[in-house]
Amino acid sequence: MADTPRIVGIDLGTTNTLVASVRNRVPKVVPTDRGSLVLPSVVALSAKNDLLVGGVAKDQVVTNPKNTIYGAKRLIGRKYDSKVVRDLKSYFTYDIVEGADGDAAVSLGGRTYSLPEISSFVLTQVKTIAEQFLGGPIQDAVISVPAYYNDNQRHAVKEAGKLAGFDVKRIVNEPTAAALAYGFNRGLDQKVLVYDLGGGTFDVSVLQLTGNVFEVLATGGDTFLGGIDFDNRVIDYVLEAFRKESKIDLSQSPIAMQRIKNASEAAKIDLTLIPNVVVELPYIEERKGKPVDLRVPLSREQLNQLTHDLVDRTFHICDEVLNDRGIQRSSIDEVLLVGGQSRMPLVQQKIQQFFGKPARKGVHPDECVALGAALLGDSLGQIDAVTLIDALSMPIGYALPTGRFRKVIEKNQRIPLVKSFRLPPPLQPGGPFIELDIFQGDSEFIVDNEYLGTVRVPAGAVGRRIDFRLDEECLLKVVVADVGDPREVTLATRDTPDTLKRALAEMMAKKTPIDAREAAEAGGLFSSLKRFLGGKD
Ligand code: AMP
């Protein structure tokens, strides 16, 4: 008899969510109640106020676009006034609002839901599906996230898991999970590049596989590049072609837009298999009581022209990641493709050009992350457990009085790790506390980076040792050495404290660059400051 798994691996995707489990050492994706292997990551409120999740929620996106939440993965763990959220607002048909602590949240049927809540509805559904299929309660889960997720986003996903009733044993990076699905128990000694172009994010990671030791050598990506961006190019093309022909602008009609979105994505996917398609939407509008149909032919060649810069961007990121660690393209033994958008023929062609070899066949781009997460979950606590050695995808540090970012942990450092330093003097001398504002990001200016939180300790602690501890899930803990008793200081708040907002406002008002180099960069800095403080760019 097959053993009953007690832990599942979950790929919480932008578009779809998959859940997998290991039985008799073989990982398999659990089918949903609709018989499919994927559950659309969509949450909706029906006309009768019922909460819908998955396929049934996706089905009503055309008729009820305001109350249908998709793409939550792009918003989770983000601040409401961040650039990312502002950009997404114009593309998403539902209302994005400000939630607790300044986080982005969504409005559904007049009620505000946090993004962890929305994702927890998807995870709850996944839990039920797995329990029904596997025939018993499932408490434990390993959930994957993009390697490029920052600390806030990782915490938010963990919280979603908890809200769904899971004990989240581990957050694992998606490329690491994909590499596990490929190399687990195969005794390989290879350098593998995982190219993951999904619905909303692009990730690239280089891993060294040595038996069951999976070491991330370098990682990078863009949380704002994925299939949705390809869809948007097609949508804009279709809208423009229709406008030219009929003089009708459909961009202000939510229902027409939703139909065009669906048809554009379908056309893009079909062009992976066939060279020509026609986007056809009967009765898209009415003129003088007569129906107007939309009919726009599109070829693969045209799609390539509309999107080649997006594909090129992925290869620039590959180059950056490889250069960062001095890894030669030719030393990559295998390229693994992950994410639905990586099926695009142009991507495959460019892989061949860039690496001089085709992508590895036999790794399922949709399933491998969930399968790898399940394998990792299954191996936790076992003697022959997998060893994961991960790397930090974005530097972590703190704010200097000049608005610059002092890095404490550099990018691509192996984790887990501890970095210690002496507590610097306070930003505003004379107060009873020292506040250290912690950020994560690639920029040397804090305003361009993601605010993680503030550590507050008594002023007398200046010069004491402070540890930044990154655990194996890439989550940050800050510990300040007290005499004889190390004290863990949780990040005091995830909302930007008023003192920090004031300091940034002052910097903006003064506009007196500290040195000549800063003067050259001041344009970028001040526009970023404006963005950070209120979005009045
Ligand atoms: P994922 O987040 O991995 O589920 O990826 C979903 C994205 O992949 C969506 O943007 C889909 O439109 C896209 N996609 C799925 N299948 C294909 C295909 N055959 N060709 C091109 N894009 C695809």
Short mmCIF file of C-alpha atoms in Angstrom, two decimals, residues 3-221:
data_model
loop_
_atom_site.label_atom_id
_atom_site.label_comp_id
_atom_site.label_asym_id
_atom_site.label_seq_id
_atom_site.Cartn_x
_atom_site.Cartn_y
_atom_site.Cartn_z
CA ASP A 3 2.30 5.53 2.20
CA THR A 4 0.19 8.62 2.89
CA PRO A 5 2.13 11.84 2.59
CA ARG A 6 1.86 14.35 5.41
CA ILE A 7 3.58 17.21 3.67
CA VAL A 8 2.93 18.84 0.34
CA GLY A 9 4.95 21.10 -1.94
CA ILE A 10 3.12 24.15 -3.29
CA ASP A 11 4.01 26.32 -6.25
CA LEU A 12 1.99 29.46 -5.53
CA GLY A 13 2.14 30.93 -9.02
CA THR A 14 1.07 34.26 -10.47
CA THR A 15 -1.30 32.53 -12.85
CA ASN A 16 -1.73 29.06 -11.44
CA THR A 17 -1.06 27.19 -8.25
CA LEU A 18 0.08 23.57 -8.13
CA VAL A 19 0.32 21.18 -5.24
CA ALA A 20 2.42 18.02 -5.26
CA SER A 21 3.22 15.21 -2.89
CA VAL A 22 5.66 12.33 -2.75
CA ARG A 23 4.41 8.81 -2.57
CA ASN A 24 6.78 5.87 -2.59
CA ARG A 25 9.58 8.35 -3.32
CA VAL A 26 7.91 9.58 -6.50
CA PRO A 27 6.66 13.19 -6.59
CA LYS A 28 3.35 13.80 -8.36
CA VAL A 29 1.12 16.79 -8.89
CA VAL A 30 -2.29 16.41 -7.24
CA PRO A 31 -5.20 16.95 -9.65
CA THR A 32 -7.82 19.54 -8.74
CA ASP A 33 -11.51 18.81 -8.47
CA ARG A 34 -11.87 19.87 -12.12
CA GLY A 35 -9.43 17.15 -13.12
CA SER A 36 -6.75 19.64 -14.09
CA LEU A 37 -3.30 19.75 -12.58
CA VAL A 38 -3.41 23.47 -11.95
CA LEU A 39 -5.65 25.69 -9.87
CA PRO A 40 -5.92 29.23 -11.27
CA SER A 41 -4.60 31.65 -8.62
CA VAL A 42 -7.83 33.63 -8.78
CA VAL A 43 -10.19 34.70 -6.00
CA ALA A 44 -13.58 36.28 -6.67
CA LEU A 45 -16.84 37.30 -5.16
CA SER A 46 -19.90 36.11 -7.07
CA ALA A 47 -22.98 38.21 -7.75
CA LYS A 48 -24.54 36.40 -4.78
CA ASN A 49 -21.58 37.32 -2.57
CA ASP A 50 -20.10 33.82 -2.49
CA LEU A 51 -16.34 33.61 -2.28
CA LEU A 52 -15.01 31.72 -5.31
CA VAL A 53 -11.51 30.31 -5.75
CA GLY A 54 -9.71 28.79 -8.74
CA GLY A 55 -11.42 27.86 -12.01
CA VAL A 56 -14.87 29.07 -10.95
CA ALA A 57 -13.40 32.43 -9.97
CA LYS A 58 -11.52 32.72 -13.25
CA ASP A 59 -14.70 31.91 -15.18
CA GLN A 60 -16.37 35.09 -13.98
CA VAL A 61 -13.48 37.42 -14.74
CA VAL A 62 -15.20 38.68 -17.89
CA THR A 63 -18.59 39.34 -16.35
CA ASN A 64 -17.42 40.57 -12.95
CA PRO A 65 -13.93 42.02 -13.44
CA LYS A 66 -14.08 44.38 -10.44
CA ASN A 67 -14.61 41.52 -8.03
CA THR A 68 -12.13 39.06 -9.49
CA ILE A 69 -8.62 39.14 -8.05
CA TYR A 70 -5.77 37.67 -10.11
CA GLY A 71 -2.01 38.29 -10.15
CA ALA A 72 -1.91 38.65 -6.35
CA LYS A 73 1.65 37.34 -6.40
CA ARG A 74 2.78 40.58 -7.98
CA LEU A 75 1.28 42.64 -5.17
CA ILE A 76 1.91 40.57 -2.07
CA GLY A 77 4.40 42.11 0.37
CA ARG A 78 4.43 45.42 -1.53
CA LYS A 79 3.78 48.90 -0.23
CA TYR A 80 0.69 50.65 -1.57
CA ASP A 81 2.67 53.70 -2.66
CA SER A 82 5.46 51.74 -4.34
CA LYS A 83 6.09 52.24 -8.04
CA VAL A 84 5.32 48.59 -8.76
CA VAL A 85 1.84 48.88 -7.29
CA ARG A 86 1.11 52.15 -9.05
CA ASP A 87 2.12 50.64 -12.38
CA LEU A 88 -0.05 47.59 -11.84
CA LYS A 89 -3.11 49.65 -10.97
CA SER A 90 -3.71 50.62 -14.56
CA TYR A 91 -3.53 47.03 -15.80
CA PHE A 92 -5.60 45.28 -13.16
CA THR A 93 -9.37 45.59 -13.37
CA TYR A 94 -10.03 45.34 -9.62
CA ASP A 95 -9.38 48.05 -7.03
CA ILE A 96 -6.01 48.10 -5.32
CA VAL A 97 -6.29 50.03 -2.05
CA GLU A 98 -4.12 50.92 0.92
CA GLY A 99 -4.28 48.32 3.67
CA ALA A 100 -2.81 48.07 7.15
CA ASP A 101 0.75 49.38 7.64
CA GLY A 102 0.69 51.03 4.22
CA ASP A 103 0.68 47.66 2.44
CA ALA A 104 -1.09 47.17 -0.87
CA ALA A 105 -4.47 45.51 -0.39
CA VAL A 106 -7.49 44.83 -2.60
CA SER A 107 -11.15 45.64 -2.44
CA LEU A 108 -13.64 42.86 -2.93
CA GLY A 109 -17.36 43.52 -2.56
CA GLY A 110 -16.59 46.73 -0.68
CA ARG A 111 -14.36 44.99 1.88
CA THR A 112 -10.62 45.39 2.06
CA TYR A 113 -8.56 42.21 2.01
CA SER A 114 -4.82 41.97 2.57
CA LEU A 115 -2.83 40.14 -0.08
CA PRO A 116 -1.83 37.37 2.36
CA GLU A 117 -5.57 36.87 2.96
CA ILE A 118 -6.24 36.61 -0.78
CA SER A 119 -3.40 34.13 -1.25
CA SER A 120 -4.58 32.18 1.79
CA PHE A 121 -7.91 31.56 0.05
CA VAL A 122 -6.02 29.90 -2.80
CA LEU A 123 -3.88 27.93 -0.36
CA THR A 124 -6.93 26.82 1.63
CA GLN A 125 -8.44 25.47 -1.57
CA VAL A 126 -5.19 23.69 -2.36
CA LYS A 127 -5.19 22.18 1.13
CA THR A 128 -8.70 20.81 0.65
CA ILE A 129 -7.83 19.41 -2.78
CA ALA A 130 -4.73 17.67 -1.40
CA GLU A 131 -6.54 16.30 1.64
CA GLN A 132 -9.38 14.91 -0.44
CA PHE A 133 -7.05 13.32 -2.96
CA LEU A 134 -4.51 11.98 -0.51
CA GLY A 135 -7.13 10.84 1.98
CA GLY A 136 -6.11 12.50 5.23
CA PRO A 137 -5.29 15.77 6.93
CA ILE A 138 -2.28 17.66 5.61
CA GLN A 139 -0.72 20.12 8.01
CA ASP A 140 2.75 20.72 6.64
CA ALA A 141 3.83 22.45 3.48
CA VAL A 142 6.84 23.73 1.63
CA ILE A 143 5.91 26.79 -0.45
CA SER A 144 8.02 28.16 -3.26
CA VAL A 145 8.71 31.83 -3.97
CA PRO A 146 10.71 33.62 -6.67
CA ALA A 147 14.38 33.81 -5.71
CA TYR A 148 14.17 37.56 -6.18
CA TYR A 149 11.48 38.01 -3.50
CA ASN A 150 12.60 40.30 -0.71
CA ASP A 151 12.15 39.75 3.00
CA ASN A 152 8.69 41.42 3.08
CA GLN A 153 7.37 39.26 0.27
CA ARG A 154 8.69 36.06 1.87
CA HIS A 155 7.08 36.94 5.19
CA ALA A 156 3.80 37.70 3.44
CA VAL A 157 3.77 34.28 1.73
CA LYS A 158 4.53 32.58 5.03
CA GLU A 159 1.65 34.48 6.60
CA ALA A 160 -0.67 33.38 3.78
CA GLY A 161 0.30 29.77 4.46
CA LYS A 162 -0.39 30.19 8.15
CA LEU A 163 -3.77 31.80 7.48
CA ALA A 164 -4.66 28.78 5.35
CA GLY A 165 -3.92 26.50 8.29
CA PHE A 166 -0.56 25.20 7.07
CA ASP A 167 2.54 24.79 9.12
CA VAL A 168 4.95 26.20 6.53
CA LYS A 169 8.05 24.11 7.07
CA ARG A 170 10.04 25.97 4.49
CA ILE A 171 9.94 28.69 1.91
CA VAL A 172 12.07 27.52 -1.01
CA ASN A 173 13.23 29.49 -4.00
CA GLU A 174 11.51 28.40 -7.20
CA PRO A 175 14.71 27.79 -9.23
CA THR A 176 16.12 25.68 -6.42
CA ALA A 177 12.93 23.63 -6.41
CA ALA A 178 13.14 23.23 -10.20
CA ALA A 179 16.74 22.05 -9.94
CA LEU A 180 15.69 19.56 -7.28
CA ALA A 181 13.03 18.13 -9.58
CA TYR A 182 15.71 17.67 -12.22
CA GLY A 183 18.62 16.42 -10.18
CA PHE A 184 17.32 14.80 -7.00
CA ASN A 185 18.91 11.40 -6.34
CA ARG A 186 20.58 11.34 -9.75
CA GLY A 187 24.13 11.68 -8.47
CA LEU A 188 24.95 14.51 -10.86
CA ASP A 189 27.94 16.80 -10.86
CA GLN A 190 26.75 19.69 -13.04
CA LYS A 191 26.38 23.41 -13.30
CA VAL A 192 22.78 24.13 -14.14
CA LEU A 193 21.11 27.40 -15.14
CA VAL A 194 17.43 27.73 -14.35
CA TYR A 195 15.65 30.19 -16.68
CA ASP A 196 12.24 30.83 -15.20
CA LEU A 197 9.88 33.04 -17.17
CA GLY A 198 6.47 32.71 -15.57
CA GLY A 199 3.28 34.73 -15.61
CA GLY A 200 4.61 37.70 -13.68
CA THR A 201 8.23 37.26 -12.74
CA PHE A 202 11.55 36.35 -14.30
CA ASP A 203 14.19 34.52 -12.30
CA VAL A 204 17.54 33.16 -13.29
CA SER A 205 19.77 31.12 -11.04
CA VAL A 206 22.94 29.14 -11.51
CA LEU A 207 23.26 26.10 -9.30
CA GLN A 208 26.03 23.61 -8.71
CA LEU A 209 24.58 20.13 -8.32
CA THR A 210 26.84 17.70 -6.52
CA GLY A 211 24.88 14.60 -5.62
CA ASN A 212 22.07 15.82 -3.40
CA VAL A 213 23.84 19.06 -2.53
CA PHE A 214 22.21 21.95 -4.40
CA GLU A 215 24.24 25.10 -4.14
CA VAL A 216 23.03 28.37 -5.62
CA LEU A 217 26.07 30.13 -7.09
CA ALA A 218 24.33 33.22 -8.36
CA THR A 219 20.82 34.48 -8.73
CA GLY A 220 18.98 37.46 -10.15
CA GLY A 221 15.77 38.44 -11.81
#
